[in-house]
Amino acid sequence: MWLAQELGDALPGSHLTSGGLGAMGYALPAGLGAAIGQPDRSVWVVAGDGGFQMSLQELATVVQEGIPLRIAVIDNGYLGMVRQWQERFYGRRYSGHRFPGRILLLWGKPMVFQHGESTGANNSIPPLALQPLKRVRC
């Protein structure tokens, strides 16, 4: 949701979103479809770590079909929208929104990712994110 707010209309017709309908896990399958539908365009998937884990199995399709996706995961150890609702509407009574963070980088390297980098404390974009992708065949 925050990405849609940040992008605004900077890139018209180029941003897919679930529209805030609570569709956890939407980003990876949507990005996969966009990359298949527009093979000549660079496609980014931006997801929170909770939502990304909801559709992690789609990485098998990404690898099997050699789909060149760039994936940015906001790995903060929370189900962000769940936590936000608990803050706003339930008096900060938290339940079931937290899980061990910082684990996706470790999962991804042996599984499918060509490169995995953490932004670290400064949250800057890693240099690898700016390099062209290569297709991978398994």
Tab-separated table of N, CA and C in Angstrom:
chain	number	residue	atom	x	y	z
A	1	MET	N	0.817	-1.190	0.000
A	1	MET	CA	0.000	0.000	0.000
A	1	MET	C	0.866	1.261	0.000
A	2	TRP	N	1.925	1.245	0.785
A	2	TRP	CA	2.763	2.444	0.847
A	2	TRP	C	3.447	2.706	-0.485
A	3	LEU	N	3.737	1.644	-1.250
A	3	LEU	CA	4.379	1.843	-2.550
A	3	LEU	C	3.449	2.605	-3.483
A	4	ALA	N	2.173	2.265	-3.475
A	4	ALA	CA	1.201	2.977	-4.306
A	4	ALA	C	1.139	4.447	-3.915
A	5	GLN	N	1.210	4.724	-2.622
A	5	GLN	CA	1.188	6.109	-2.156
A	5	GLN	C	2.452	6.848	-2.582
A	6	GLU	N	3.592	6.169	-2.502
A	6	GLU	CA	4.859	6.808	-2.865
A	6	GLU	C	4.974	7.041	-4.368
A	7	LEU	N	4.534	6.066	-5.165
A	7	LEU	CA	4.640	6.207	-6.618
A	7	LEU	C	3.663	7.234	-7.162
A	8	GLY	N	2.477	7.265	-6.581
A	8	GLY	CA	1.453	8.170	-7.099
A	8	GLY	C	1.206	7.886	-8.567
A	9	ASP	N	1.256	8.919	-9.379
A	9	ASP	CA	1.075	8.734	-10.822
A	9	ASP	C	2.384	8.935	-11.587
A	10	ALA	N	3.504	8.667	-10.914
A	10	ALA	CA	4.818	8.850	-11.540
A	10	ALA	C	5.024	7.932	-12.737
A	11	LEU	N	4.479	6.738	-12.683
A	11	LEU	CA	4.625	5.768	-13.772
A	11	LEU	C	3.238	5.263	-14.171
A	12	PRO	N	2.455	6.048	-14.883
A	12	PRO	CA	1.083	5.645	-15.204
A	12	PRO	C	1.028	4.315	-15.947
A	13	GLY	N	0.085	3.485	-15.560
A	13	GLY	CA	-0.129	2.213	-16.235
A	13	GLY	C	0.941	1.175	-15.997
A	14	SER	N	1.778	1.369	-14.986
A	14	SER	CA	2.874	0.422	-14.789
A	14	SER	C	2.914	-0.180	-13.392
A	15	HIS	N	1.908	0.078	-12.589
A	15	HIS	CA	1.923	-0.400	-11.208
A	15	HIS	C	0.688	-1.252	-10.945
A	16	LEU	N	0.906	-2.503	-10.568
A	16	LEU	CA	-0.197	-3.389	-10.201
A	16	LEU	C	-0.313	-3.421	-8.686
A	17	THR	N	-1.528	-3.307	-8.182
A	17	THR	CA	-1.757	-3.355	-6.749
A	17	THR	C	-3.067	-4.074	-6.468
A	18	SER	N	-3.167	-4.663	-5.300
A	18	SER	CA	-4.424	-5.299	-4.904
A	18	SER	C	-5.431	-4.249	-4.450
A	19	GLY	N	-5.021	-3.007	-4.415
A	19	GLY	CA	-5.930	-1.923	-4.079
A	19	GLY	C	-6.299	-1.848	-2.612
A	20	GLY	N	-5.465	-2.408	-1.751
A	20	GLY	CA	-5.741	-2.359	-0.319
A	20	GLY	C	-6.834	-3.305	0.121
A	21	LEU	N	-7.103	-4.323	-0.669
A	21	LEU	CA	-8.176	-5.258	-0.345
A	21	LEU	C	-7.720	-6.388	0.567
A	22	GLY	N	-6.536	-6.275	1.132
A	22	GLY	CA	-6.062	-7.277	2.080
A	22	GLY	C	-5.628	-8.579	1.438
A	23	ALA	N	-5.251	-8.533	0.187
A	23	ALA	CA	-4.846	-9.745	-0.530
A	23	ALA	C	-3.381	-10.053	-0.240
A	24	MET	N	-3.111	-10.636	0.920
A	24	MET	CA	-1.725	-10.968	1.265
A	24	MET	C	-1.183	-11.993	0.287
A	25	GLY	N	0.011	-11.750	-0.201
A	25	GLY	CA	0.624	-12.668	-1.144
A	25	GLY	C	0.369	-12.295	-2.592
A	26	TYR	N	-0.207	-11.146	-2.846
A	26	TYR	CA	-0.560	-10.720	-4.194
A	26	TYR	C	0.651	-10.364	-5.052
A	27	ALA	N	1.671	-9.777	-4.465
A	27	ALA	CA	2.760	-9.160	-5.229
A	27	ALA	C	3.517	-10.135	-6.127
A	28	LEU	N	3.928	-11.272	-5.598
A	28	LEU	CA	4.740	-12.198	-6.394
A	28	LEU	C	3.962	-12.777	-7.575
A	29	PRO	N	2.751	-13.324	-7.392
A	29	PRO	CA	2.023	-13.817	-8.565
A	29	PRO	C	1.671	-12.702	-9.554
A	30	ALA	N	1.372	-11.505	-9.059
A	30	ALA	CA	1.074	-10.391	-9.963
A	30	ALA	C	2.314	-10.015	-10.774
A	31	GLY	N	3.462	-9.969	-10.113
A	31	GLY	CA	4.707	-9.672	-10.815
A	31	GLY	C	5.061	-10.743	-11.827
A	32	LEU	N	4.813	-11.980	-11.471
A	32	LEU	CA	5.055	-13.101	-12.384
A	32	LEU	C	4.198	-12.947	-13.636
A	33	GLY	N	2.929	-12.642	-13.446
A	33	GLY	CA	2.036	-12.428	-14.588
A	33	GLY	C	2.458	-11.243	-15.434
A	34	ALA	N	2.881	-10.166	-14.782
A	34	ALA	CA	3.332	-8.977	-15.512
A	34	ALA	C	4.580	-9.284	-16.332
A	35	ALA	N	5.504	-10.039	-15.756
A	35	ALA	CA	6.742	-10.382	-16.467
A	35	ALA	C	6.469	-11.288	-17.660
A	36	ILE	N	5.516	-12.190	-17.524
A	36	ILE	CA	5.152	-13.059	-18.646
A	36	ILE	C	4.434	-12.243	-19.720
A	37	GLY	N	3.551	-11.351	-19.293
A	37	GLY	CA	2.781	-10.538	-20.232
A	37	GLY	C	3.588	-9.453	-20.922
A	38	GLN	N	4.641	-8.982	-20.279
A	38	GLN	CA	5.485	-7.916	-20.828
A	38	GLN	C	6.954	-8.338	-20.740
A	39	PRO	N	7.373	-9.334	-21.520
A	39	PRO	CA	8.723	-9.889	-21.364
A	39	PRO	C	9.857	-8.909	-21.660
A	40	ASP	N	9.574	-7.816	-22.350
A	40	ASP	CA	10.625	-6.851	-22.672
A	40	ASP	C	10.764	-5.741	-21.633
A	41	ARG	N	9.946	-5.787	-20.595
A	41	ARG	CA	10.010	-4.756	-19.556
A	41	ARG	C	10.640	-5.318	-18.290
A	42	SER	N	11.317	-4.476	-17.553
A	42	SER	CA	11.883	-4.855	-16.263
A	42	SER	C	10.765	-4.819	-15.227
A	43	VAL	N	10.565	-5.923	-14.534
A	43	VAL	CA	9.477	-6.027	-13.558
A	43	VAL	C	10.055	-6.178	-12.161
A	44	TRP	N	9.551	-5.353	-11.255
A	44	TRP	CA	9.921	-5.419	-9.843
A	44	TRP	C	8.748	-5.946	-9.044
A	45	VAL	N	9.033	-6.817	-8.103
A	45	VAL	CA	8.061	-7.243	-7.100
A	45	VAL	C	8.510	-6.610	-5.788
A	46	VAL	N	7.631	-5.839	-5.168
A	46	VAL	CA	7.924	-5.230	-3.871
A	46	VAL	C	6.868	-5.732	-2.903
A	47	ALA	N	7.320	-6.420	-1.851
A	47	ALA	CA	6.377	-7.031	-0.912
A	47	ALA	C	6.951	-7.012	0.489
A	48	GLY	N	6.074	-7.054	1.443
A	48	GLY	CA	6.507	-7.252	2.822
A	48	GLY	C	6.864	-8.712	3.030
A	49	ASP	N	7.624	-8.986	4.071
A	49	ASP	CA	8.056	-10.362	4.305
A	49	ASP	C	6.886	-11.286	4.613
A	50	GLY	N	5.874	-10.806	5.293
A	50	GLY	CA	4.709	-11.641	5.593
A	50	GLY	C	3.936	-11.999	4.340
A	51	GLY	N	3.617	-10.998	3.533
A	51	GLY	CA	2.890	-11.239	2.295
A	51	GLY	C	3.680	-12.074	1.309
A	52	PHE	N	4.985	-11.843	1.259
A	52	PHE	CA	5.836	-12.602	0.345
A	52	PHE	C	5.813	-14.087	0.691
A	53	GLN	N	5.802	-14.393	1.973
A	53	GLN	CA	5.784	-15.797	2.391
A	53	GLN	C	4.464	-16.484	2.055
A	54	MET	N	3.402	-15.712	1.837
A	54	MET	CA	2.106	-16.303	1.500
A	54	MET	C	2.110	-16.927	0.105
A	55	SER	N	3.028	-16.489	-0.754
A	55	SER	CA	3.070	-17.035	-2.114
A	55	SER	C	4.479	-17.456	-2.509
A	56	LEU	N	5.271	-17.814	-1.529
A	56	LEU	CA	6.664	-18.199	-1.752
A	56	LEU	C	6.806	-19.336	-2.766
A	57	GLN	N	5.812	-20.209	-2.832
A	57	GLN	CA	5.879	-21.346	-3.755
A	57	GLN	C	5.932	-20.906	-5.217
A	58	GLU	N	5.510	-19.684	-5.504
A	58	GLU	CA	5.559	-19.191	-6.884
A	58	GLU	C	6.987	-19.024	-7.387
A	59	LEU	N	7.948	-18.993	-6.465
A	59	LEU	CA	9.346	-18.912	-6.894
A	59	LEU	C	9.738	-20.130	-7.724
A	60	ALA	N	9.096	-21.263	-7.483
A	60	ALA	CA	9.373	-22.454	-8.297
A	60	ALA	C	9.047	-22.185	-9.765
A	61	THR	N	7.939	-21.515	-10.025
A	61	THR	CA	7.567	-21.168	-11.400
A	61	THR	C	8.545	-20.163	-11.986
A	62	VAL	N	8.941	-19.190	-11.186
A	62	VAL	CA	9.905	-18.184	-11.640
A	62	VAL	C	11.183	-18.858	-12.118
A	63	VAL	N	11.681	-19.808	-11.337
A	63	VAL	CA	12.923	-20.500	-11.688
A	63	VAL	C	12.707	-21.444	-12.864
A	64	GLN	N	11.655	-22.245	-12.806
A	64	GLN	CA	11.399	-23.232	-13.859
A	64	GLN	C	11.258	-22.565	-15.224
A	65	GLU	N	10.587	-21.430	-15.274
A	65	GLU	CA	10.341	-20.754	-16.546
A	65	GLU	C	11.383	-19.687	-16.877
A	66	GLY	N	12.347	-19.475	-15.978
A	66	GLY	CA	13.402	-18.496	-16.236
A	66	GLY	C	12.896	-17.068	-16.332
A	67	ILE	N	11.941	-16.729	-15.488
A	67	ILE	CA	11.355	-15.387	-15.505
A	67	ILE	C	12.288	-14.421	-14.772
A	68	PRO	N	12.753	-13.366	-15.436
A	68	PRO	CA	13.691	-12.433	-14.792
A	68	PRO	C	12.972	-11.389	-13.938
A	69	LEU	N	12.703	-11.718	-12.704
A	69	LEU	CA	12.059	-10.783	-11.776
A	69	LEU	C	13.090	-10.168	-10.846
A	70	ARG	N	12.883	-8.921	-10.511
A	70	ARG	CA	13.626	-8.284	-9.428
A	70	ARG	C	12.670	-8.265	-8.248
A	71	ILE	N	13.156	-8.723	-7.119
A	71	ILE	CA	12.290	-8.842	-5.948
A	71	ILE	C	12.894	-8.061	-4.792
A	72	ALA	N	12.109	-7.147	-4.246
A	72	ALA	CA	12.503	-6.406	-3.047
A	72	ALA	C	11.530	-6.789	-1.941
A	73	VAL	N	12.061	-7.332	-0.859
A	73	VAL	CA	11.226	-7.750	0.265
A	73	VAL	C	11.542	-6.864	1.466
A	74	ILE	N	10.514	-6.238	1.993
A	74	ILE	CA	10.666	-5.441	3.201
A	74	ILE	C	10.596	-6.421	4.365
A	75	ASP	N	11.754	-6.797	4.862
A	75	ASP	CA	11.885	-7.878	5.849
A	75	ASP	C	11.989	-7.278	7.253
A	76	ASN	N	10.823	-7.004	7.848
A	76	ASN	CA	10.827	-6.392	9.177
A	76	ASN	C	10.265	-7.302	10.267
A	77	GLY	N	9.883	-8.527	9.899
A	77	GLY	CA	9.404	-9.475	10.894
A	77	GLY	C	7.978	-9.249	11.352
A	78	TYR	N	7.175	-8.500	10.580
A	78	TYR	CA	5.786	-8.226	10.952
A	78	TYR	C	4.851	-8.500	9.785
A	79	LEU	N	3.630	-8.833	10.110
A	79	LEU	CA	2.547	-8.744	9.147
A	79	LEU	C	2.072	-7.299	9.266
A	80	GLY	N	2.581	-6.439	8.403
A	80	GLY	CA	2.464	-4.998	8.568
A	80	GLY	C	1.054	-4.462	8.688
A	81	MET	N	0.161	-4.873	7.793
A	81	MET	CA	-1.197	-4.345	7.866
A	81	MET	C	-1.945	-4.896	9.071
A	82	VAL	N	-1.656	-6.131	9.449
A	82	VAL	CA	-2.277	-6.703	10.647
A	82	VAL	C	-1.857	-5.881	11.859
A	83	ARG	N	-0.578	-5.605	11.946
A	83	ARG	CA	-0.063	-4.811	13.067
A	83	ARG	C	-0.649	-3.400	13.055
A	84	GLN	N	-0.747	-2.815	11.874
A	84	GLN	CA	-1.296	-1.467	11.763
A	84	GLN	C	-2.744	-1.423	12.263
A	85	TRP	N	-3.532	-2.404	11.900
A	85	TRP	CA	-4.920	-2.451	12.372
A	85	TRP	C	-4.970	-2.650	13.879
A	86	GLN	N	-4.082	-3.475	14.401
A	86	GLN	CA	-4.063	-3.691	15.847
A	86	GLN	C	-3.669	-2.414	16.582
A	87	GLU	N	-2.815	-1.609	15.985
A	87	GLU	CA	-2.458	-0.316	16.580
A	87	GLU	C	-3.642	0.640	16.569
A	88	ARG	N	-4.279	0.754	15.420
A	88	ARG	CA	-5.321	1.768	15.246
A	88	ARG	C	-6.657	1.412	15.887
A	89	PHE	N	-7.049	0.153	15.785
A	89	PHE	CA	-8.407	-0.207	16.179
A	89	PHE	C	-8.505	-1.082	17.420
A	90	TYR	N	-7.395	-1.621	17.871
A	90	TYR	CA	-7.441	-2.538	19.010
A	90	TYR	C	-6.517	-2.104	20.141
A	91	GLY	N	-6.273	-0.810	20.240
A	91	GLY	CA	-5.514	-0.272	21.361
A	91	GLY	C	-4.132	-0.873	21.549
A	92	ARG	N	-3.482	-1.183	20.442
A	92	ARG	CA	-2.131	-1.780	20.473
A	92	ARG	C	-2.086	-3.125	21.198
A	93	ARG	N	-3.180	-3.832	21.181
A	93	ARG	CA	-3.188	-5.203	21.717
A	93	ARG	C	-2.780	-6.114	20.556
A	94	TYR	N	-1.525	-6.484	20.546
A	94	TYR	CA	-0.961	-7.237	19.426
A	94	TYR	C	-1.130	-8.737	19.621
A	95	SER	N	-1.418	-9.410	18.516
A	95	SER	CA	-1.528	-10.863	18.542
A	95	SER	C	-1.307	-11.400	17.132
A	96	GLY	N	-0.420	-12.368	17.008
A	96	GLY	CA	-0.236	-13.080	15.748
A	96	GLY	C	0.297	-12.267	14.585
A	97	HIS	N	0.990	-11.192	14.842
A	97	HIS	CA	1.483	-10.358	13.745
A	97	HIS	C	2.999	-10.419	13.582
A	98	ARG	N	3.678	-11.012	14.519
A	98	ARG	CA	5.144	-10.998	14.499
A	98	ARG	C	5.696	-12.404	14.242
A	99	PHE	N	6.789	-12.466	13.500
A	99	PHE	CA	7.485	-13.725	13.266
A	99	PHE	C	8.960	-13.414	13.109
A	100	PRO	N	9.807	-14.426	13.173
A	100	PRO	CA	11.249	-14.155	13.078
A	100	PRO	C	11.583	-13.457	11.763
A	101	GLY	N	12.099	-12.261	11.851
A	101	GLY	CA	12.462	-11.504	10.657
A	101	GLY	C	13.862	-11.855	10.182
A	102	ARG	N	14.247	-11.226	9.097
A	102	ARG	CA	15.588	-11.369	8.516
A	102	ARG	C	15.911	-12.801	8.085
A	103	ILE	N	14.897	-13.569	7.719
A	103	ILE	CA	15.161	-14.952	7.330
A	103	ILE	C	15.040	-15.174	5.826
A	104	LEU	N	14.391	-14.273	5.112
A	104	LEU	CA	14.184	-14.494	3.682
A	104	LEU	C	15.485	-14.496	2.901
A	105	LEU	N	16.415	-13.663	3.284
A	105	LEU	CA	17.710	-13.637	2.601
A	105	LEU	C	18.400	-14.990	2.733
A	106	LEU	N	18.293	-15.595	3.894
A	106	LEU	CA	18.898	-16.912	4.109
A	106	LEU	C	18.168	-17.994	3.329
A	107	TRP	N	16.845	-17.908	3.247
A	107	TRP	CA	16.072	-18.893	2.488
A	107	TRP	C	16.352	-18.774	0.999
A	108	GLY	N	16.386	-17.541	0.530
A	108	GLY	CA	16.463	-17.304	-0.900
A	108	GLY	C	17.754	-17.733	-1.547
A	109	LYS	N	18.874	-17.537	-0.886
A	109	LYS	CA	20.158	-17.860	-1.521
A	109	LYS	C	20.254	-19.321	-1.933
A	110	PRO	N	19.985	-20.278	-1.044
A	110	PRO	CA	20.094	-21.661	-1.504
A	110	PRO	C	18.955	-22.083	-2.415
A	111	MET	N	17.816	-21.398	-2.353
A	111	MET	CA	16.663	-21.824	-3.133
A	111	MET	C	16.753	-21.374	-4.579
A	112	VAL	N	16.648	-20.063	-4.808
A	112	VAL	CA	16.517	-19.619	-6.190
A	112	VAL	C	17.192	-18.309	-6.536
A	113	PHE	N	17.476	-17.470	-5.587
A	113	PHE	CA	17.946	-16.141	-5.931
A	113	PHE	C	19.369	-16.176	-6.463
A	114	GLN	N	19.602	-15.442	-7.556
A	114	GLN	CA	20.961	-15.272	-8.059
A	114	GLN	C	21.762	-14.462	-7.063
A	115	HIS	N	21.156	-13.418	-6.573
A	115	HIS	CA	21.820	-12.508	-5.643
A	115	HIS	C	20.848	-12.172	-4.532
A	116	GLY	N	21.363	-12.012	-3.361
A	116	GLY	CA	20.548	-11.549	-2.248
A	116	GLY	C	21.372	-10.607	-1.411
A	117	GLU	N	20.819	-9.458	-1.127
A	117	GLU	CA	21.535	-8.473	-0.323
A	117	GLU	C	20.583	-7.861	0.677
A	118	SER	N	21.109	-7.541	1.821
A	118	SER	CA	20.358	-6.795	2.816
A	118	SER	C	20.765	-5.336	2.717
A	119	THR	N	19.811	-4.456	2.945
A	119	THR	CA	20.140	-3.037	2.913
A	119	THR	C	20.883	-2.619	4.162
A	120	GLY	N	20.805	-3.432	5.204
A	120	GLY	CA	21.477	-3.088	6.449
A	120	GLY	C	20.783	-1.936	7.148
A	121	ALA	N	21.504	-1.271	7.996
A	121	ALA	CA	20.920	-0.224	8.829
A	121	ALA	C	20.547	1.030	8.047
A	122	ASN	N	21.238	1.295	6.934
A	122	ASN	CA	20.981	2.556	6.229
A	122	ASN	C	19.844	2.471	5.218
A	123	ASN	N	19.321	1.263	4.961
A	123	ASN	CA	18.189	1.058	4.058
A	123	ASN	C	18.405	1.630	2.662
A	124	SER	N	19.640	1.636	2.190
A	124	SER	CA	19.914	2.105	0.837
A	124	SER	C	19.698	0.965	-0.150
A	125	ILE	N	19.520	1.317	-1.407
A	125	ILE	CA	19.317	0.297	-2.438
A	125	ILE	C	20.658	-0.343	-2.751
A	126	PRO	N	20.739	-1.687	-2.638
A	126	PRO	CA	22.007	-2.356	-2.937
A	126	PRO	C	22.403	-2.154	-4.398
A	127	PRO	N	23.705	-2.056	-4.686
A	127	PRO	CA	24.158	-1.849	-6.066
A	127	PRO	C	23.670	-2.926	-7.029
A	128	LEU	N	23.543	-4.170	-6.563
A	128	LEU	CA	23.080	-5.233	-7.458
A	128	LEU	C	21.680	-4.976	-7.985
A	129	ALA	N	20.875	-4.250	-7.240
A	129	ALA	CA	19.504	-3.976	-7.674
A	129	ALA	C	19.475	-3.134	-8.940
A	130	LEU	N	20.541	-2.437	-9.217
A	130	LEU	CA	20.586	-1.558	-10.376
A	130	LEU	C	21.185	-2.221	-11.611
A	131	GLN	N	21.664	-3.454	-11.474
A	131	GLN	CA	22.272	-4.155	-12.603
A	131	GLN	C	21.211	-4.923	-13.390
A	132	PRO	N	21.448	-5.139	-14.693
A	132	PRO	CA	20.499	-5.912	-15.498
A	132	PRO	C	20.406	-7.355	-15.010
A	133	LEU	N	19.243	-7.943	-15.216
A	133	LEU	CA	19.032	-9.342	-14.838
A	133	LEU	C	19.381	-10.273	-15.979
A	134	LYS	N	19.762	-11.481	-15.628
A	134	LYS	CA	19.988	-12.528	-16.611
A	134	LYS	C	18.891	-13.571	-16.433
A	135	ARG	N	18.489	-14.175	-17.521
A	135	ARG	CA	17.519	-15.270	-17.409
A	135	ARG	C	18.223	-16.499	-16.853
A	136	VAL	N	17.501	-17.222	-16.022
A	136	VAL	CA	18.059	-18.415	-15.387
A	136	VAL	C	17.222	-19.610	-15.810
A	137	ARG	N	17.860	-20.658	-16.245
A	137	ARG	CA	17.158	-21.902	-16.586
A	137	ARG	C	17.610	-22.999	-15.646
A	138	CYS	N	16.681	-23.780	-15.178
A	138	CYS	CA	17.007	-24.908	-14.298
A	138	CYS	C	16.684	-26.209	-14.986
